[in-house]
CSV table of C-alpha atoms in Angstrom, one decimal:
chain,number,residue,atom,x,y,z
A,10,MET,CA,15.8,64.7,154.4
A,11,LYS,CA,18.0,64.8,157.4
A,12,ALA,CA,21.7,64.2,157.2
A,13,LYS,CA,22.6,60.4,157.0
A,14,LYS,CA,25.0,58.1,155.4
A,15,LEU,CA,23.8,57.5,151.8
A,16,LEU,CA,25.0,54.9,149.4
A,17,ILE,CA,24.0,55.8,145.8
A,18,GLY,CA,26.8,54.0,144.0
A,19,ALA,CA,29.1,55.8,141.7
A,20,ALA,CA,27.1,59.0,142.2
A,21,VAL,CA,28.8,59.3,145.6
A,22,LEU,CA,31.7,56.8,145.5
A,23,ALA,CA,33.6,57.8,142.4
A,24,ALA,CA,36.6,60.0,143.0
A,25,GLY,CA,38.9,62.0,140.9
A,26,SER,CA,38.1,63.5,137.6
A,27,LEU,CA,36.8,61.8,134.5
A,28,ALA,CA,37.0,63.6,131.2
A,29,LEU,CA,33.8,64.1,129.3
A,30,THR,CA,34.5,63.8,125.6
A,31,ALA,CA,31.1,64.5,124.1
A,32,CYS,CA,30.6,68.0,122.7
A,33,SER,CA,27.6,70.0,123.9
A,34,GLY,CA,24.4,69.9,121.9
A,35,THR,CA,22.6,72.3,124.1
A,36,SER,CA,20.4,74.8,122.1
A,37,ASP,CA,20.8,78.6,122.6
A,38,SER,CA,17.4,79.3,121.2
A,39,SER,CA,15.8,82.5,122.1
A,40,SER,CA,12.5,82.8,124.0
A,41,ASN,CA,10.7,83.6,120.7
A,42,SER,CA,12.0,80.6,118.7
A,43,LYS,CA,10.1,77.4,118.4
A,44,VAL,CA,11.3,74.7,120.5
A,45,SER,CA,10.3,70.9,120.4
A,46,MET,CA,11.4,68.5,123.0
A,47,THR,CA,10.6,64.8,123.7
A,48,LEU,CA,9.9,63.2,127.0
A,49,TRP,CA,10.1,59.5,128.1
A,50,GLN,CA,8.4,58.4,131.3
A,51,ASN,CA,7.2,55.0,132.6
A,52,SER,CA,3.5,55.6,133.4
A,53,THR,CA,1.5,53.9,130.8
A,54,THR,CA,-2.0,54.3,132.1
A,55,GLY,CA,-4.3,56.0,134.6
A,56,PRO,CA,-3.5,59.1,136.8
A,57,GLY,CA,0.2,58.8,136.4
A,58,GLN,CA,0.1,59.1,132.6
A,59,GLN,CA,-2.5,61.8,133.0
A,60,TYR,CA,-0.2,63.8,135.3
A,61,TRP,CA,2.5,64.1,132.6
A,62,LYS,CA,-0.1,65.1,130.0
A,63,ASP,CA,-1.4,67.8,132.4
A,64,ALA,CA,2.1,68.9,133.3
A,65,ILE,CA,3.2,69.2,129.7
A,66,ALA,CA,0.0,71.2,128.8
A,67,ALA,CA,0.4,73.6,131.7
A,68,PHE,CA,4.1,74.2,130.8
A,69,GLU,CA,3.3,74.7,127.1
A,70,LYS,CA,0.6,77.1,128.0
A,71,ALA,CA,3.1,79.2,129.9
A,72,ASN,CA,5.7,78.7,127.3
A,73,PRO,CA,3.8,79.1,123.9
A,74,ASN,CA,7.0,78.5,121.9
A,75,VAL,CA,7.7,75.2,123.4
A,76,THR,CA,6.1,71.8,122.4
A,77,ILE,CA,6.8,68.6,124.3
A,78,LYS,CA,6.0,65.1,122.9
A,79,MET,CA,5.6,62.4,125.5
A,80,GLN,CA,6.2,58.7,125.1
A,81,SER,CA,5.0,56.3,127.7
A,82,ILE,CA,7.2,53.2,128.0
A,83,GLN,CA,6.6,50.2,130.3
A,84,ASN,CA,8.8,50.4,133.3
A,85,GLU,CA,10.5,47.0,132.7
A,86,ASP,CA,11.4,48.1,129.0
A,87,LEU,CA,12.5,51.7,129.7
A,88,ASP,CA,16.1,51.1,130.8
A,89,GLY,CA,17.0,49.0,127.7
A,90,LYS,CA,15.3,51.3,125.2
A,91,LEU,CA,16.8,54.4,126.8
A,92,GLN,CA,20.3,52.9,126.7
A,93,THR,CA,19.9,52.0,123.1
A,94,ALA,CA,18.6,55.5,122.3
A,95,LEU,CA,21.5,57.2,124.3
A,96,ASN,CA,24.1,55.0,122.5
A,97,SER,CA,22.7,55.7,119.1
A,98,GLY,CA,22.8,59.5,119.6
A,99,ASP,CA,19.0,59.7,119.3
A,100,ALA,CA,18.0,60.1,123.0
A,101,PRO,CA,14.9,61.9,124.2
A,102,ASP,CA,15.5,65.3,125.6
A,103,ILE,CA,13.8,64.6,128.9
A,104,PHE,CA,13.8,61.1,130.6
A,105,LEU,CA,13.5,59.1,133.9
A,106,GLN,CA,16.8,58.9,135.8
A,107,ARG,CA,17.5,56.0,138.1
A,108,GLY,CA,20.8,57.5,139.5
A,109,GLY,CA,23.7,55.4,140.8
A,110,GLY,CA,25.9,53.5,138.5
A,111,LYS,CA,23.5,53.9,135.7
A,112,MET,CA,23.6,57.7,135.8
A,113,ALA,CA,27.3,57.7,136.3
A,114,ALA,CA,27.9,55.6,133.1
A,115,MET,CA,25.7,58.3,131.2
A,116,VAL,CA,27.8,61.1,132.6
A,117,GLN,CA,31.1,59.3,131.7
A,118,ALA,CA,29.8,58.8,128.2
A,119,GLY,CA,28.9,62.6,127.9
A,120,GLN,CA,25.1,61.9,127.4
A,121,LEU,CA,23.7,64.2,130.2
A,122,MET,CA,23.2,68.0,130.6
A,123,ASP,CA,24.9,69.4,133.6
A,124,LEU,CA,22.1,70.9,135.6
A,125,THR,CA,24.3,72.3,138.5
A,126,GLY,CA,23.9,76.0,137.5
A,127,LYS,CA,20.3,75.5,136.1
A,128,VAL,CA,18.5,74.5,139.3
A,129,SER,CA,16.5,77.7,140.3
A,130,SER,CA,16.7,79.4,143.6
A,131,ASP,CA,13.0,78.7,144.0
A,132,THR,CA,13.5,75.0,143.5
A,133,LYS,CA,16.4,74.9,146.1
A,134,LYS,CA,14.0,76.4,148.7
A,135,VAL,CA,11.7,73.4,148.5
A,136,ILE,CA,14.0,70.5,147.6
A,137,SER,CA,16.7,69.8,150.1
A,138,SER,CA,20.4,69.4,149.3
A,139,GLY,CA,20.2,65.9,150.7
A,140,SER,CA,17.6,64.9,148.0
A,141,PHE,CA,20.0,66.3,145.3
A,142,LYS,CA,22.8,63.8,146.6
A,143,ALA,CA,21.1,61.0,144.8
A,144,GLU,CA,21.4,63.0,141.5
A,145,THR,CA,24.9,64.1,142.0
A,146,TYR,CA,28.1,62.9,140.5
A,147,GLN,CA,31.5,64.3,140.8
A,148,ASP,CA,30.0,67.4,142.6
A,149,LYS,CA,27.6,68.1,139.7
A,150,VAL,CA,23.8,67.7,139.5
A,151,TRP,CA,22.6,65.6,136.5
A,152,ALA,CA,19.0,65.1,137.4
A,153,MET,CA,16.0,66.8,139.0
A,154,PRO,CA,14.7,64.7,142.1
A,155,LEU,CA,10.9,64.3,142.0
A,156,ALA,CA,9.9,61.5,144.4
A,157,VAL,CA,11.2,59.8,147.6
A,158,LEU,CA,10.8,56.1,147.0
A,159,PRO,CA,12.1,54.0,149.9
A,160,GLY,CA,11.0,50.4,150.1
A,161,GLY,CA,9.3,48.1,152.5
A,162,LEU,CA,6.3,46.0,152.8
A,163,PHE,CA,2.9,47.2,151.8
A,164,TYR,CA,0.1,45.0,153.2
A,165,SER,CA,-3.6,44.5,153.6
A,166,GLN,CA,-4.6,45.4,157.2
A,167,ASP,CA,-7.9,43.4,156.7
A,168,LEU,CA,-6.0,40.3,155.7
A,169,PHE,CA,-3.6,40.6,158.6
A,170,LYS,CA,-6.6,41.0,161.0
A,171,ALA,CA,-8.3,38.0,159.6
A,172,ALA,CA,-5.2,36.0,160.2
A,173,GLY,CA,-5.0,37.2,163.8
A,174,ILE,CA,-2.0,39.4,163.2
A,175,THR,CA,-2.4,42.5,165.5
A,176,GLU,CA,0.9,44.3,164.7
A,177,ALA,CA,3.4,44.4,161.8
A,178,PRO,CA,6.3,42.0,162.1
A,179,ALA,CA,9.5,43.5,163.7
A,180,THR,CA,11.8,40.7,162.9
A,181,ILE,CA,12.3,38.0,160.2
A,182,ASP,CA,11.2,35.4,162.7
A,183,ASP,CA,7.9,37.5,163.3
A,184,LEU,CA,7.5,37.6,159.5
A,185,SER,CA,8.0,33.8,159.3
A,186,ALA,CA,5.4,33.3,161.8
A,187,ASP,CA,2.9,35.6,160.2
A,188,VAL,CA,3.5,33.8,156.9
A,189,GLN,CA,2.1,30.6,158.5
A,190,LYS,CA,-0.9,32.4,160.0
A,191,LEU,CA,-1.8,33.9,156.6
A,192,LYS,CA,-1.5,30.6,154.9
A,193,SER,CA,-4.1,29.2,157.2
A,194,THR,CA,-6.7,31.7,156.0
A,195,GLY,CA,-6.2,30.7,152.4
A,196,VAL,CA,-4.5,33.8,150.9
A,197,ALA,CA,-1.0,34.0,149.5
A,198,PRO,CA,1.1,35.5,152.3
A,199,ILE,CA,3.5,37.4,150.0
A,200,ALA,CA,2.9,38.5,146.4
A,201,LEU,CA,6.1,38.3,144.3
A,202,GLY,CA,6.4,39.2,140.5
A,203,ALA,CA,9.7,37.2,139.8
A,204,LYS,CA,9.0,37.2,136.1
A,205,ASP,CA,10.5,40.7,136.0
A,206,ALA,CA,13.5,39.6,138.1
A,207,TRP,CA,14.1,42.8,139.9
A,208,PRO,CA,11.2,42.2,142.5
A,209,ALA,CA,12.6,39.0,143.5
A,210,ALA,CA,16.1,40.4,143.8
A,211,HIS,CA,14.6,43.1,146.1
A,212,TRP,CA,14.4,40.3,148.8
A,213,PHE,CA,18.1,39.6,148.5
A,214,TYR,CA,19.0,43.4,148.5
A,215,TRP,CA,17.1,43.8,151.9
A,216,PHE,CA,18.7,40.7,153.5
A,217,ALA,CA,22.0,42.1,152.4
A,218,LEU,CA,21.1,45.5,154.0
A,219,ARG,CA,20.5,43.6,157.2
A,220,GLU,CA,23.6,41.3,156.9
A,221,CYS,CA,26.2,43.7,155.6
A,222,SER,CA,27.6,46.7,157.3
A,223,GLY,CA,27.3,50.1,155.5
A,224,ALA,CA,31.2,50.1,154.9
A,225,THR,CA,30.9,46.6,153.3
A,226,MET,CA,28.1,47.9,151.1
A,227,GLU,CA,30.2,50.9,150.0
A,228,LYS,CA,33.2,48.8,149.3
A,229,THR,CA,31.2,46.5,147.1
A,230,ALA,CA,29.6,49.4,145.2
A,231,ASP,CA,33.2,50.5,144.4
A,232,SER,CA,35.0,47.2,143.9
A,233,LYS,CA,32.0,45.2,142.4
A,234,SER,CA,33.3,42.2,144.5
A,235,PHE,CA,31.0,40.1,146.6
A,236,SER,CA,33.7,38.5,148.5
A,237,ASP,CA,32.6,39.5,152.0
A,238,PRO,CA,30.9,36.5,153.7
A,239,CYS,CA,27.8,38.8,154.5
A,240,TRP,CA,26.7,38.5,150.9
A,241,THR,CA,26.6,34.7,150.9
A,242,LYS,CA,25.0,34.8,154.2
A,243,ALA,CA,22.2,37.2,152.8
A,244,ALA,CA,21.7,34.8,149.9
A,245,GLN,CA,21.3,31.9,152.3
A,246,ASP,CA,18.9,33.9,154.4
A,247,LEU,CA,16.7,34.3,151.3
A,248,GLN,CA,17.1,30.7,150.3
A,249,ASP,CA,15.9,29.6,153.8
A,250,PHE,CA,13.1,32.1,153.8
A,251,ALA,CA,12.0,31.0,150.3
A,252,GLY,CA,12.0,27.4,151.7
A,253,LYS,CA,9.0,28.4,153.9
A,254,LYS,CA,7.0,28.8,150.6
A,255,PRO,CA,5.9,32.4,151.5
A,256,PHE,CA,5.1,33.6,147.9
A,257,ASN,CA,2.2,33.2,145.7
A,258,ASP,CA,1.8,30.1,143.5
A,259,GLY,CA,3.5,30.7,140.2
A,260,PHE,CA,5.6,33.5,141.5
A,261,LEU,CA,8.3,32.8,138.9
A,262,THR,CA,6.0,33.5,136.1
A,263,THR,CA,4.1,36.3,137.8
A,264,SER,CA,4.7,39.9,136.6
A,265,ALA,CA,5.2,42.8,139.0
A,266,GLN,CA,2.8,45.5,137.9
A,267,GLN,CA,0.8,44.5,134.8
A,268,GLY,CA,-2.7,43.5,135.3
A,269,ALA,CA,-4.8,42.0,138.1
A,270,GLY,CA,-2.7,38.8,138.0
A,271,SER,CA,0.5,40.6,138.8
A,272,SER,CA,1.9,40.8,142.2
A,273,ALA,CA,0.6,44.4,142.7
A,274,GLY,CA,-2.7,43.1,141.4
A,275,LEU,CA,-2.8,40.2,143.9
A,276,VAL,CA,-2.6,42.7,146.8
A,277,ALA,CA,-5.1,45.1,145.1
A,278,ASN,CA,-7.6,42.3,145.0
A,279,HIS,CA,-6.9,40.7,148.4
A,280,LYS,CA,-5.4,37.5,146.9
A,281,ALA,CA,-2.2,38.1,148.6
A,282,ALA,CA,-1.5,39.9,152.0
A,283,MET,CA,1.6,41.9,151.2
A,284,GLU,CA,4.3,42.8,148.8
A,285,LEU,CA,7.9,44.0,149.2
A,286,MET,CA,8.2,47.1,147.0
A,287,GLY,CA,9.1,50.7,146.6
A,288,ALA,CA,7.0,53.6,147.5
A,289,TRP,CA,5.6,53.8,144.1
A,290,ASP,CA,3.6,50.6,144.9
A,291,PRO,CA,0.4,52.3,146.4
A,292,GLY,CA,-0.2,54.0,143.1
A,293,VAL,CA,0.3,50.8,141.2
A,294,ILE,CA,-2.0,48.9,143.6
A,295,ALA,CA,-4.7,51.6,143.3
A,296,SER,CA,-4.7,51.3,139.5
A,297,LEU,CA,-5.4,47.6,139.9
A,298,THR,CA,-8.2,47.6,142.4
A,299,PRO,CA,-11.7,46.8,141.1
A,300,ASP,CA,-12.8,50.5,141.3
A,301,GLN,CA,-9.2,51.8,140.4
A,302,LYS,CA,-9.0,53.8,143.7
A,303,PRO,CA,-6.5,53.5,146.5
A,304,LEU,CA,-6.8,50.2,148.6
A,305,PRO,CA,-8.7,51.4,151.7
A,306,ASP,CA,-6.9,48.9,154.2
A,307,LEU,CA,-3.4,49.5,152.8
A,308,GLY,CA,-0.6,49.6,155.4
A,309,PHE,CA,3.2,49.9,155.4
A,310,TYR,CA,6.0,48.5,157.6
A,311,PRO,CA,9.8,48.6,157.1
A,312,PHE,CA,11.7,45.4,156.2
A,313,PRO,CA,12.1,43.4,159.5
A,314,GLU,CA,15.3,43.3,161.4
A,315,LEU,CA,17.6,40.2,161.4
A,316,SER,CA,19.4,38.9,164.4
A,317,GLY,CA,23.1,38.9,164.2
A,318,GLY,CA,23.5,41.0,161.1
A,319,LYS,CA,26.0,43.8,160.8
A,320,GLY,CA,23.6,46.2,159.1
A,321,GLU,CA,22.7,49.1,161.2
A,322,PRO,CA,19.0,48.7,162.6
A,323,GLY,CA,16.5,50.9,160.8
A,324,SER,CA,18.7,51.1,157.6
A,325,ILE,CA,16.4,51.5,154.6
A,326,MET,CA,16.8,50.9,150.9
A,327,GLY,CA,15.3,52.9,148.1
A,328,GLY,CA,15.8,55.6,145.6
A,329,VAL,CA,15.0,59.1,144.6
A,330,ASP,CA,13.3,59.1,141.1
A,331,GLY,CA,14.5,62.1,139.0
A,332,TYR,CA,14.5,63.3,135.5
A,333,SER,CA,17.5,64.2,133.4
A,334,CYS,CA,18.1,66.2,130.2
A,335,SER,CA,20.0,64.9,127.2
A,336,VAL,CA,23.3,66.6,126.6
A,337,LYS,CA,21.8,67.8,123.2
A,338,ALA,CA,18.5,69.0,124.8
A,339,PRO,CA,17.6,72.7,124.4
A,340,LYS,CA,18.0,74.9,127.5
A,341,GLU,CA,14.1,74.8,128.0
A,342,CYS,CA,14.6,71.3,129.3
A,343,ALA,CA,16.0,72.6,132.5
A,344,ASP,CA,13.2,75.1,132.7
A,345,PHE,CA,10.7,72.2,132.5
A,346,LEU,CA,12.4,70.3,135.1
A,347,ASN,CA,12.3,73.4,137.5
A,348,PHE,CA,8.5,73.7,136.7
A,349,ILE,CA,7.6,70.1,137.6
A,350,ALA,CA,9.6,70.6,140.9
A,351,THR,CA,7.2,73.5,142.0
A,352,THR,CA,4.9,72.9,144.9
A,353,PRO,CA,1.7,72.8,142.9
A,354,GLN,CA,3.2,70.3,140.4
A,355,GLN,CA,4.6,68.2,143.2
A,356,VAL,CA,1.2,68.0,145.0
A,357,ALA,CA,-0.3,66.9,141.7
A,358,TYR,CA,2.4,64.3,141.3
A,359,TYR,CA,1.7,62.9,144.7
A,360,LYS,CA,-1.9,62.7,144.1
A,361,ALA,CA,-1.5,61.1,140.7
A,362,PHE,CA,1.1,58.5,141.8
A,363,ASN,CA,0.1,58.1,145.5
A,364,SER,CA,3.8,58.2,146.4
A,365,PRO,CA,5.8,60.8,148.4
A,366,PRO,CA,6.9,63.9,146.7
A,367,VAL,CA,10.5,65.2,147.2
A,368,ASN,CA,9.4,68.8,147.6
A,369,THR,CA,9.1,69.5,151.3
A,370,ASP,CA,6.2,71.9,151.0
A,371,ALA,CA,4.3,69.4,148.9
A,372,GLN,CA,5.0,66.6,151.6
A,373,LYS,CA,2.7,68.6,153.9
A,374,SER,CA,-0.2,67.6,151.6
A,375,VAL,CA,0.4,63.8,152.3
A,376,THR,CA,-2.6,62.5,154.2
A,377,GLU,CA,-2.4,58.7,153.8
A,378,PRO,CA,-1.2,57.0,157.0
A,379,TYR,CA,1.0,54.5,154.9
A,380,LEU,CA,2.7,57.3,153.1
A,381,LYS,CA,3.4,59.1,156.4
A,382,ASP,CA,4.9,55.8,157.7
A,383,VAL,CA,7.1,55.5,154.7
A,384,LEU,CA,8.5,59.1,155.1
A,385,ALA,CA,8.9,58.5,159.0
A,386,ALA,CA,10.9,55.3,158.3
A,387,TYR,CA,13.1,57.1,155.7
A,388,ASN,CA,13.7,60.3,157.7
A,389,LYS,CA,14.8,58.3,160.8
A,390,ALA,CA,17.0,55.8,158.9
A,391,PRO,CA,20.6,56.0,159.9
A,392,TYR,CA,21.7,54.6,156.6
A,393,VAL,CA,20.1,54.7,153.1
A,394,SER,CA,21.1,52.6,150.1
A,395,GLN,CA,19.8,52.8,146.7
A,396,TRP,CA,18.5,49.6,145.0
A,397,LEU,CA,21.6,47.5,144.4
A,398,ASP,CA,21.0,47.1,140.7
A,399,THR,CA,21.1,50.8,140.4
A,400,VAL,CA,24.3,51.1,142.5
A,401,LEU,CA,26.1,48.5,140.6
A,402,GLY,CA,25.0,49.6,137.0
A,403,GLN,CA,23.0,48.0,134.4
A,404,ASN,CA,25.2,45.0,133.3
A,405,ILE,CA,26.1,43.8,136.7
A,406,GLY,CA,22.8,44.8,138.4
A,407,ASN,CA,20.8,42.8,135.8
A,408,ALA,CA,23.0,39.8,136.1
A,409,LEU,CA,22.5,39.9,139.9
A,410,ASN,CA,18.8,40.0,139.6
A,411,VAL,CA,18.7,37.0,137.2
A,412,ALA,CA,21.0,35.1,139.6
A,413,VAL,CA,18.5,35.7,142.4
A,414,VAL,CA,15.7,34.3,140.3
A,415,ASP,CA,17.8,31.3,139.4
A,416,MET,CA,18.3,30.5,143.1
A,417,LEU,CA,14.6,30.8,143.9
A,418,ALA,CA,13.8,28.5,140.9
A,419,GLY,CA,16.2,25.9,142.4
A,420,LYS,CA,18.7,26.2,139.6
A,421,THR,CA,21.5,27.2,142.0
A,422,ASP,CA,22.2,27.7,145.6
A,423,ALA,CA,23.4,30.7,147.7
A,424,LYS,CA,27.0,30.1,146.8
A,425,GLY,CA,26.2,29.7,143.2
A,426,MET,CA,24.2,32.9,143.2
A,427,ILE,CA,27.0,34.9,144.5
A,428,GLN,CA,29.5,33.3,142.2
A,429,ALA,CA,27.3,34.4,139.2
A,430,ALA,CA,27.4,38.0,140.6
A,431,ASN,CA,31.1,37.8,140.9
A,432,ASP,CA,31.5,36.4,137.4
A,433,ALA,CA,29.3,39.2,136.0
A,434,ALA,CA,31.4,41.8,137.8
A,435,LYS,CA,34.6,40.5,136.2
A,436,LYS,CA,33.0,41.0,132.7
A,437,GLY,CA,32.1,44.6,133.7
């Protein structure tokens, strides 16, 4: 990942020193003692879940004294269950890390193992320092990055062609025109799983990335204040766009990733032409096609540009998924994280999830044109922001997501949506 401005919330913006009050629970077990660890991850079916089973089996074979028990948790349920477990002192040893404000809160509560001195030299050779920025807080590394997951629109090239669309839309005006062309063919132009809130909120995030300057987004990440007019303008942009009825019927009660009727399922079965999502989407779509194989005509294009916005053209939003160790985890937890960062494991991860690995050697194995396009857009982006709910932390982020859905449901307007976000920020 080349050098660029990177907004990852408290992981970058926090300054000064915060005292960590929790005492260390890290095991000093010898290589001959029996070690048992638990792992929580969010792939509940298919090749993704099998990847974790295979990775655990391979690590256990190489480390006969270690046993890892995996628990698969639905993505939308993971954050809440994890927070409860962390707060109760009964956290899993290894778990998915979103980063940003969510990770910073865990660090401040003394819930994570400091991995700074535990990242192996071999790992550093294949994972760039830039990728570790998303897992860094107060100059310390708290998670192992595994996947580069920038967002954009994943679409059916066949459905675009049937609608007479010969190239991906470059501007919001282009996208609006394409929506009308797609409607005329009888398919839903855009799939949206607003039942889960965050997919709907992604539309607001992207309009904000186009309307707001990087400096404004960084200021808001720190202050949690949405007072700059660009935020309200972005909300109005979304309200206006939604007024064109671009989404599937019943989008407010549609889930994002569960079953053929989800937004990903609609794309997988050619019932909808496209979906705004992160780069994990190809793998989810593949799991929902009739033959459970990658969608042959899948394409990708970056979120269109917006005339008059203050955001730097080409800016992109997304995250780097990583895995953390609980502060009480045994030292073998860090060994496991270094193991899954190796090139063979990262190639297996890419093949299982159909998403770009963070390991630079493993990236050479990527063959799908849409994933190459994802990496190209990410690598040339002048500015990268993590998802806003990750940047802002769980409480404010969740409130923002719900406020977006309320606006799309007609319960409030753009100003009311921003007011709800500001009210949530005041509560902390």
